[in-house]
Amino acid sequence: MSDEKNIKDSKTDKKQVISEKLVEQQKEARIVRKIVFITSIVAILLIGAIGGGGYYYIKEALKPVDENSKKIVDVNIPIGSSTTGIGQILEDNGIIRDARVFKYYVKFKNEAGFMAGDYKMKPSMTLPEIITSLKTGKVMQEVVMKITIPEGKQLKQIAGIIAEKTQQDEEEIFNQLNDKEFINKMMGKYPDVLTEDILKENVKYPLEGYLFPATYPFYSEKPTVEEIVTVMLTKTKEVLGEFSGQMEEREMTTHELMTMASLIEEEATEKVDRDKIASVFYNRLEDGMMLQTDPTVLYAHGEHKDRVFYKDLEIDDPYNTYKIQGLPPGPIANPGVMSIEAALAPADTDHMYFLATSTGDVLFSKTLAEHNRKVNEHITNKK
């Protein structure tokens, strides 16, 4: 009997031990769950506090500095200022609360085209009001003059336009546009636009093609050449920025793009689709053919002609695409947006030739025989 009793007592002790362990494990599990719960709550509260604080900060930063202020502040936005620079100027003058918030707000809203000048602003202005003011150019000074640079103009012609509008010497302006020190200074300001490619051997004029065609307002009767060029290069940078993705996709450098676009610009007429002209150029390059575009011949000669004769094609010059393979060393004129777009998105054709007629039409051909027939039909007395 004693043995049976001992066995029963042993079983009872084991059950008790197991029961006590289960109770202990349950207690530990409850403690662990409580710790995890408390930790989670703390984490959520911290995230909420940080997020709430960040949200509150941004919300406050977007508000006017002082809604009731009647104070007028003179604010100068220099030519060529970046969004970051403008934001810092506005913060320093007490017009906005935070330059960084301003920068990201402008980026989020996809705002651009801010104008340099002297502004009268108030701390009570909202961000939309400030942006509208900067975009419309509501400045203290009235626009004194405007300089219009048409598409397809060359550097010499641009120098002439600037000289006429500012009553300065054309030769001096052209010399400054090609001055090595001046060019290096502009390259320092616009490294993404003016790369080392513009200084390559055989490039006639480094700034050729980079002074964007547009109408530019100025607030003094005689702005300096540097002020004028800075405004133009700022516009070029702004325009090219819109095509950065396409440039990467086509693996084109800025210089290659501006060179190709300038050829398209010089060959295009009002009636023609530039993307078809672009397709001919790319088709010829892919096939190993010379581009053989007349505007490069005229550029090599340094003069404008209504018609290019066979004898003109013989000029020995690195820009003469009847003599060289591939693109010329650099742009031959300043291309507009449509030509830049065409250079990045040519039409899908198998055309290898095109011919501009006297009526402004452009005729495309797949073969040389077809092209020659159209030349004989539309172009006479070409020697």
GROMACS .gro file of C-alpha atoms in nm:
model
  383
    1MET     CA    1   0.000   0.000   0.000
    2SER     CA    2   0.283   0.235   0.084
    3ASP     CA    3   0.426   0.195  -0.265
    4GLU     CA    4   0.092   0.283  -0.424
    5LYS     CA    5   0.065   0.585  -0.195
    6ASN     CA    6   0.410   0.702  -0.288
    7ILE     CA    7   0.329   0.671  -0.657
    8LYS     CA    8   0.009   0.873  -0.611
    9ASP     CA    9   0.195   1.139  -0.411
   10SER     CA   10   0.462   1.155  -0.682
   11LYS     CA   11   0.200   1.203  -0.955
   12THR     CA   12   0.030   1.471  -0.746
   13ASP     CA   13   0.360   1.654  -0.696
   14LYS     CA   14   0.431   1.646  -1.072
   15LYS     CA   15   0.085   1.782  -1.154
   16GLN     CA   16   0.134   2.056  -0.900
   17VAL     CA   17   0.474   2.146  -1.047
   18ILE     CA   18   0.331   2.148  -1.400
   19SER     CA   19   0.036   2.355  -1.281
   20GLU     CA   20   0.264   2.603  -1.109
   21LYS     CA   21   0.482   2.630  -1.424
   22LEU     CA   22   0.176   2.693  -1.638
   23VAL     CA   23   0.060   2.964  -1.402
   24GLU     CA   24   0.408   3.117  -1.404
   25GLN     CA   25   0.426   3.104  -1.786
   26GLN     CA   26   0.083   3.267  -1.810
   27LYS     CA   27   0.200   3.541  -1.576
   28GLU     CA   28   0.513   3.590  -1.787
   29ALA     CA   29   0.306   3.597  -2.107
   30ARG     CA   30   0.076   3.860  -1.955
   31ILE     CA   31   0.377   4.067  -1.854
   32VAL     CA   32   0.532   4.033  -2.204
   33ARG     CA   33   0.203   4.131  -2.369
   34LYS     CA   34   0.174   4.425  -2.133
   35ILE     CA   35   0.530   4.535  -2.215
   36VAL     CA   36   0.466   4.502  -2.591
   37PHE     CA   37   0.139   4.692  -2.556
   38ILE     CA   38   0.297   4.971  -2.355
   39THR     CA   39   0.594   4.989  -2.595
   40SER     CA   40   0.358   5.006  -2.895
   41ILE     CA   41   0.154   5.280  -2.733
   42VAL     CA   42   0.468   5.478  -2.654
   43ALA     CA   43   0.594   5.434  -3.012
   44ILE     CA   44   0.260   5.542  -3.157
   45LEU     CA   45   0.252   5.843  -2.927
   46LEU     CA   46   0.608   5.937  -3.024
   47ILE     CA   47   0.533   5.903  -3.396
   48GLY     CA   48   0.215   6.099  -3.350
   49ALA     CA   49   0.397   6.367  -3.157
   50ILE     CA   50   0.672   6.394  -3.416
   51GLY     CA   51   0.430   6.379  -3.707
   52GLY     CA   52   0.190   6.614  -3.540
   53GLY     CA   53   0.473   6.849  -3.458
   54GLY     CA   54   0.602   6.836  -3.817
   55TYR     CA   55   0.255   6.890  -3.956
   56TYR     CA   56   0.197   7.180  -3.718
   57TYR     CA   57   0.534   7.333  -3.808
   58ILE     CA   58   0.471   7.314  -4.183
   59LYS     CA   59   0.117   7.443  -4.138
   60GLU     CA   60   0.250   7.742  -3.947
   61ALA     CA   61   0.534   7.798  -4.196
   62LEU     CA   62   0.281   7.826  -4.480
   63LYS     CA   63   0.097   8.107  -4.305
   64PRO     CA   64   0.183   8.478  -4.351
   65VAL     CA   65   0.452   8.606  -4.117
   66ASP     CA   66   0.207   8.866  -3.979
   67GLU     CA   67  -0.147   8.874  -4.116
   68ASN     CA   68  -0.214   9.220  -3.972
   69SER     CA   69   0.111   9.387  -4.076
   70LYS     CA   70   0.089   9.694  -4.300
   71LYS     CA   71   0.467   9.723  -4.325
   72ILE     CA   72   0.610   9.750  -4.678
   73VAL     CA   73   0.948   9.588  -4.739
   74ASP     CA   74   1.171   9.655  -5.039
   75VAL     CA   75   1.294   9.318  -5.169
   76ASN     CA   76   1.553   9.276  -5.444
   77ILE     CA   77   1.562   8.953  -5.641
   78PRO     CA   78   1.888   8.948  -5.840
   79ILE     CA   79   1.904   8.819  -6.197
   80GLY     CA   80   1.970   8.446  -6.210
   81SER     CA   81   1.845   8.373  -5.857
   82SER     CA   82   1.746   8.013  -5.790
   83THR     CA   83   1.433   7.912  -5.600
   84THR     CA   84   1.652   7.835  -5.299
   85GLY     CA   85   1.813   8.177  -5.323
   86ILE     CA   86   1.478   8.355  -5.359
   87GLY     CA   87   1.340   8.171  -5.056
   88GLN     CA   88   1.638   8.275  -4.845
   89ILE     CA   89   1.603   8.639  -4.956
   90LEU     CA   90   1.233   8.637  -4.863
   91GLU     CA   91   1.306   8.480  -4.523
   92ASP     CA   92   1.587   8.726  -4.451
   93ASN     CA   93   1.349   9.013  -4.531
   94GLY     CA   94   1.075   8.876  -4.306
   95ILE     CA   95   0.832   8.801  -4.591
   96ILE     CA   96   0.811   8.424  -4.533
   97ARG     CA   97   0.865   8.207  -4.227
   98ASP     CA   98   1.090   7.935  -4.368
   99ALA     CA   99   1.296   7.928  -4.691
  100ARG     CA  100   1.301   7.548  -4.704
  101VAL     CA  101   0.924   7.521  -4.678
  102PHE     CA  102   0.895   7.785  -4.951
  103LYS     CA  103   1.129   7.586  -5.176
  104TYR     CA  104   0.934   7.262  -5.138
  105TYR     CA  105   0.601   7.440  -5.167
  106VAL     CA  106   0.712   7.591  -5.500
  107LYS     CA  107   0.837   7.250  -5.616
  108PHE     CA  108   0.514   7.076  -5.510
  109LYS     CA  109   0.304   7.336  -5.691
  110ASN     CA  110   0.534   7.311  -5.995
  111GLU     CA  111   0.582   7.687  -6.003
  112ALA     CA  112   0.854   7.848  -6.216
  113GLY     CA  113   0.936   8.156  -6.420
  114PHE     CA  114   1.013   8.391  -6.131
  115MET     CA  115   1.133   8.732  -6.245
  116ALA     CA  116   1.423   8.933  -6.113
  117GLY     CA  117   1.363   9.289  -5.994
  118ASP     CA  118   1.287   9.517  -5.701
  119TYR     CA  119   0.961   9.431  -5.524
  120LYS     CA  120   0.745   9.593  -5.259
  121MET     CA  121   0.618   9.316  -5.033
  122LYS     CA  122   0.441   9.281  -4.699
  123PRO     CA  123   0.477   9.028  -4.417
  124SER     CA  124   0.100   8.985  -4.446
  125MET     CA  125   0.123   8.831  -4.794
  126THR     CA  126   0.030   8.465  -4.842
  127LEU     CA  127   0.257   8.227  -5.034
  128PRO     CA  128   0.023   8.224  -5.340
  129GLU     CA  129   0.029   8.605  -5.342
  130ILE     CA  130   0.409   8.611  -5.318
  131ILE     CA  131   0.444   8.356  -5.600
  132THR     CA  132   0.201   8.548  -5.823
  133SER     CA  133   0.398   8.865  -5.762
  134LEU     CA  134   0.728   8.697  -5.850
  135LYS     CA  135   0.583   8.537  -6.165
  136THR     CA  136   0.406   8.845  -6.299
  137GLY     CA  137   0.697   9.075  -6.220
  138LYS     CA  138   0.499   9.328  -6.018
  139VAL     CA  139   0.804   9.532  -5.934
  140MET     CA  140   0.877   9.880  -5.812
  141GLN     CA  141   1.023   9.976  -6.146
  142GLU     CA  142   0.838   9.971  -6.474
  143VAL     CA  143   0.980   9.775  -6.763
  144VAL     CA  144   1.200  10.021  -6.952
  145MET     CA  145   1.261   9.808  -7.257
  146LYS     CA  146   1.229   9.461  -7.397
  147ILE     CA  147   1.476   9.266  -7.608
  148THR     CA  148   1.328   9.009  -7.844
  149ILE     CA  149   1.555   8.735  -7.973
  150PRO     CA  150   1.380   8.537  -8.251
  151GLU     CA  151   1.433   8.167  -8.309
  152GLY     CA  152   1.710   8.070  -8.547
  153LYS     CA  153   1.930   8.372  -8.481
  154GLN     CA  154   2.307   8.338  -8.469
  155LEU     CA  155   2.541   8.494  -8.214
  156LYS     CA  156   2.647   8.775  -8.449
  157GLN     CA  157   2.283   8.864  -8.512
  158ILE     CA  158   2.204   8.855  -8.141
  159ALA     CA  159   2.494   9.092  -8.074
  160GLY     CA  160   2.340   9.326  -8.332
  161ILE     CA  161   1.998   9.312  -8.167
  162ILE     CA  162   2.145   9.386  -7.824
  163ALA     CA  163   2.351   9.673  -7.967
  164GLU     CA  164   2.048   9.829  -8.133
  165LYS     CA  165   1.831   9.807  -7.820
  166THR     CA  166   2.095   9.926  -7.574
  167GLN     CA  167   2.276  10.175  -7.800
  168GLN     CA  168   2.606   9.994  -7.744
  169ASP     CA  169   2.877   9.904  -7.994
  170GLU     CA  170   2.795   9.580  -8.178
  171GLU     CA  171   3.157   9.473  -8.221
  172GLU     CA  172   3.233   9.527  -7.854
  173ILE     CA  173   2.929   9.321  -7.756
  174PHE     CA  174   3.026   9.039  -7.991
  175ASN     CA  175   3.382   9.043  -7.859
  176GLN     CA  176   3.255   9.019  -7.501
  177LEU     CA  177   3.028   8.728  -7.594
  178ASN     CA  178   3.340   8.544  -7.710
  179ASP     CA  179   3.577   8.664  -7.440
  180LYS     CA  180   3.739   8.365  -7.268
  181GLU     CA  181   3.712   8.512  -6.918
  182PHE     CA  182   3.346   8.603  -6.972
  183ILE     CA  183   3.264   8.257  -7.107
  184ASN     CA  184   3.436   8.086  -6.812
  185LYS     CA  185   3.235   8.306  -6.575
  186MET     CA  186   2.909   8.203  -6.744
  187MET     CA  187   3.017   7.838  -6.737
  188GLY     CA  188   3.067   7.871  -6.363
  189LYS     CA  189   2.714   8.008  -6.323
  190TYR     CA  190   2.551   7.751  -6.550
  191PRO     CA  191   2.760   7.430  -6.538
  192ASP     CA  192   2.466   7.211  -6.643
  193VAL     CA  193   2.403   7.420  -6.954
  194LEU     CA  194   2.748   7.536  -7.058
  195THR     CA  195   2.963   7.225  -7.038
  196GLU     CA  196   3.323   7.175  -7.147
  197ASP     CA  197   3.186   7.071  -7.488
  198ILE     CA  198   3.146   7.436  -7.587
  199LEU     CA  199   3.524   7.477  -7.565
  200LYS     CA  200   3.605   7.185  -7.791
  201GLU     CA  201   3.832   7.227  -8.089
  202ASN     CA  202   3.666   7.375  -8.400
  203VAL     CA  203   3.372   7.529  -8.210
  204LYS     CA  204   3.351   7.875  -8.366
  205TYR     CA  205   3.163   8.059  -8.092
  206PRO     CA  206   3.112   7.888  -7.752
  207LEU     CA  207   2.782   8.059  -7.673
  208GLU     CA  208   2.634   7.994  -8.017
  209GLY     CA  209   2.291   7.834  -7.982
  210TYR     CA  210   2.268   7.875  -7.605
  211LEU     CA  211   2.104   8.219  -7.582
  212PHE     CA  212   1.740   8.113  -7.580
  213PRO     CA  213   1.498   8.286  -7.820
  214ALA     CA  214   1.238   8.481  -7.623
  215THR     CA  215   1.129   8.833  -7.527
  216TYR     CA  216   1.312   8.961  -7.220
  217PRO     CA  217   1.202   9.261  -7.009
  218PHE     CA  218   1.462   9.491  -6.856
  219TYR     CA  219   1.430   9.766  -6.596
  220SER     CA  220   1.713   9.992  -6.702
  221GLU     CA  221   1.782  10.159  -7.035
  222LYS     CA  222   2.126  10.007  -7.072
  223PRO     CA  223   2.158   9.671  -6.898
  224THR     CA  224   2.506   9.526  -6.920
  225VAL     CA  225   2.589   9.241  -7.158
  226GLU     CA  226   2.639   9.017  -6.855
  227GLU     CA  227   2.292   9.101  -6.721
  228ILE     CA  228   2.135   9.028  -7.060
  229VAL     CA  229   2.322   8.702  -7.114
  230THR     CA  230   2.248   8.590  -6.758
  231VAL     CA  231   1.873   8.628  -6.817
  232MET     CA  232   1.898   8.436  -7.144
  233LEU     CA  233   2.101   8.151  -6.997
  234THR     CA  234   1.860   8.130  -6.704
  235LYS     CA  235   1.581   8.078  -6.956
  236THR     CA  236   1.786   7.816  -7.142
  237LYS     CA  237   1.847   7.629  -6.816
  238GLU     CA  238   1.476   7.643  -6.732
  239VAL     CA  239   1.374   7.508  -7.073
  240LEU     CA  240   1.636   7.231  -7.082
  241GLY     CA  241   1.536   7.126  -6.732
  242GLU     CA  242   1.199   7.021  -6.870
  243PHE     CA  243   1.369   6.778  -7.109
  244SER     CA  244   1.630   6.626  -6.877
  245GLY     CA  245   1.448   6.291  -6.866
  246GLN     CA  246   1.429   6.262  -7.244
  247MET     CA  247   1.794   6.361  -7.277
  248GLU     CA  248   1.893   6.078  -7.043
  249GLU     CA  249   1.669   5.836  -7.229
  250ARG     CA  250   1.832   5.920  -7.563
  251GLU     CA  251   2.175   5.945  -7.398
  252MET     CA  252   2.227   6.292  -7.548
  253THR     CA  253   2.453   6.556  -7.402
  254THR     CA  254   2.332   6.914  -7.383
  255HIS     CA  255   2.574   7.010  -7.660
  256GLU     CA  256   2.457   6.732  -7.890
  257LEU     CA  257   2.095   6.826  -7.829
  258MET     CA  258   2.148   7.196  -7.897
  259THR     CA  259   2.354   7.117  -8.208
  260MET     CA  260   2.093   6.882  -8.356
  261ALA     CA  261   1.808   7.117  -8.261
  262SER     CA  262   1.986   7.408  -8.430
  263LEU     CA  263   2.008   7.214  -8.758
  264ILE     CA  264   1.637   7.136  -8.737
  265GLU     CA  265   1.561   7.501  -8.658
  266GLU     CA  266   1.753   7.626  -8.961
  267GLU     CA  267   1.596   7.375  -9.198
  268ALA     CA  268   1.239   7.411  -9.072
  269THR     CA  269   0.968   7.628  -9.221
  270GLU     CA  270   0.638   7.734  -9.071
  271LYS     CA  271   0.459   7.463  -9.266
  272VAL     CA  272   0.683   7.167  -9.189
  273ASP     CA  273   0.679   6.912  -8.914
  274ARG     CA  274   1.014   6.941  -8.745
  275ASP     CA  275   0.999   6.585  -8.618
  276LYS     CA  276   1.011   6.458  -8.980
  277ILE     CA  277   1.323   6.663  -9.052
  278ALA     CA  278   1.472   6.520  -8.733
  279SER     CA  279   1.390   6.169  -8.852
  280VAL     CA  280   1.585   6.227  -9.176
  281PHE     CA  281   1.890   6.345  -8.982
  282TYR     CA  282   1.881   6.049  -8.746
  283ASN     CA  283   1.819   5.804  -9.032
  284ARG     CA  284   2.122   5.936  -9.218
  285LEU     CA  285   2.342   5.922  -8.908
  286GLU     CA  286   2.234   5.565  -8.840
  287ASP     CA  287   2.308   5.469  -9.201
  288GLY     CA  288   2.654   5.629  -9.192
  289MET     CA  289   2.559   5.902  -9.440
  290MET     CA  290   2.669   6.264  -9.418
  291LEU     CA  291   2.394   6.502  -9.308
  292GLN     CA  292   2.448   6.734  -9.607
  293THR     CA  293   2.236   7.019  -9.474
  294ASP     CA  294   2.278   7.355  -9.650
  295PRO     CA  295   2.259   7.579  -9.339
  296THR     CA  296   2.588   7.434  -9.217
  297VAL     CA  297   2.749   7.539  -9.545
  298LEU     CA  298   2.626   7.894  -9.500
  299TYR     CA  299   2.751   7.891  -9.141
  300ALA     CA  300   3.090   7.774  -9.264
  301HIS     CA  301   3.097   8.065  -9.510
  302GLY     CA  302   2.984   8.307  -9.239
  303GLU     CA  303   2.718   8.470  -9.453
  304HIS     CA  304   2.355   8.434  -9.541
  305LYS     CA  305   2.244   8.344  -9.892
  306ASP     CA  306   1.904   8.276 -10.038
  307ARG     CA  307   2.046   7.984 -10.230
  308VAL     CA  308   2.340   7.749 -10.188
  309PHE     CA  309   2.530   7.670 -10.508
  310TYR     CA  310   2.734   7.358 -10.578
  311LYS     CA  311   3.056   7.558 -10.560
  312ASP     CA  312   2.962   7.664 -10.204
  313LEU     CA  313   2.960   7.302 -10.096
  314GLU     CA  314   3.334   7.269 -10.154
  315ILE     CA  315   3.438   7.487  -9.860
  316ASP     CA  316   3.682   7.306  -9.634
  317ASP     CA  317   3.535   7.372  -9.291
  318PRO     CA  318   3.452   7.150  -8.989
  319TYR     CA  319   3.094   7.280  -8.998
  320ASN     CA  320   3.036   7.179  -9.360
  321THR     CA  321   2.823   6.864  -9.332
  322TYR     CA  322   2.885   6.792  -9.702
  323LYS     CA  323   3.247   6.727  -9.602
  324ILE     CA  324   3.223   6.580  -9.250
  325GLN     CA  325   3.055   6.279  -9.095
  326GLY     CA  326   2.813   6.331  -8.809
  327LEU     CA  327   2.712   6.651  -8.637
  328PRO     CA  328   2.909   6.975  -8.677
  329PRO     CA  329   3.126   7.084  -8.380
  330GLY     CA  330   2.844   7.288  -8.227
  331PRO     CA  331   2.512   7.466  -8.281
  332ILE     CA  332   2.476   7.696  -8.581
  333ALA     CA  333   2.189   7.905  -8.438
  334ASN     CA  334   1.960   7.928  -8.134
  335PRO     CA  335   1.686   7.662  -8.150
  336GLY     CA  336   1.337   7.711  -8.007
  337VAL     CA  337   1.132   7.468  -7.803
  338MET     CA  338   0.973   7.297  -8.105
  339SER     CA  339   1.311   7.212  -8.254
  340ILE     CA  340   1.441   7.085  -7.920
  341GLU     CA  341   1.133   6.866  -7.889
  342ALA     CA  342   1.186   6.733  -8.242
  343ALA     CA  343   1.550   6.652  -8.169
  344LEU     CA  344   1.439   6.444  -7.872
  345ALA     CA  345   1.132   6.288  -8.031
  346PRO     CA  346   1.183   6.243  -8.407
  347ALA     CA  347   0.909   6.095  -8.621
  348ASP     CA  348   0.932   5.727  -8.708
  349THR     CA  349   0.996   5.738  -9.084
  350ASP     CA  350   1.225   5.579  -9.341
  351HIS     CA  351   1.289   5.911  -9.518
  352MET     CA  352   1.652   5.981  -9.609
  353TYR     CA  353   1.613   6.313  -9.794
  354PHE     CA  354   1.407   6.629  -9.778
  355LEU     CA  355   1.374   6.933  -9.999
  356ALA     CA  356   1.242   7.277  -9.903
  357THR     CA  357   1.050   7.444 -10.184
  358SER     CA  358   1.008   7.814 -10.251
  359THR     CA  359   0.650   7.793 -10.121
  360GLY     CA  360   0.764   7.680  -9.779
  361ASP     CA  361   0.667   7.317  -9.826
  362VAL     CA  362   0.913   7.040  -9.743
  363LEU     CA  363   0.915   6.728  -9.960
  364PHE     CA  364   1.047   6.403  -9.816
  365SER     CA  365   1.200   6.114 -10.011
  366LYS     CA  366   1.319   5.762  -9.935
  367THR     CA  367   1.568   5.731 -10.221
  368LEU     CA  368   1.819   5.955 -10.396
  369ALA     CA  369   1.648   5.901 -10.731
  370GLU     CA  370   1.318   6.018 -10.588
  371HIS     CA  371   1.488   6.317 -10.426
  372ASN     CA  372   1.664   6.416 -10.751
  373ARG     CA  373   1.335   6.410 -10.939
  374LYS     CA  374   1.189   6.654 -10.688
  375VAL     CA  375   1.499   6.874 -10.711
  376ASN     CA  376   1.466   6.891 -11.090
  377GLU     CA  377   1.099   6.970 -11.056
  378HIS     CA  378   1.118   7.237 -10.787
  379ILE     CA  379   1.471   7.379 -10.795
  380THR     CA  380   1.612   7.531 -11.113
  381ASN     CA  381   1.935   7.710 -11.207
  382LYS     CA  382   2.126   7.567 -10.914
  383LYS     CA  383   2.493   7.563 -10.999
   0.00000   0.00000   0.00000
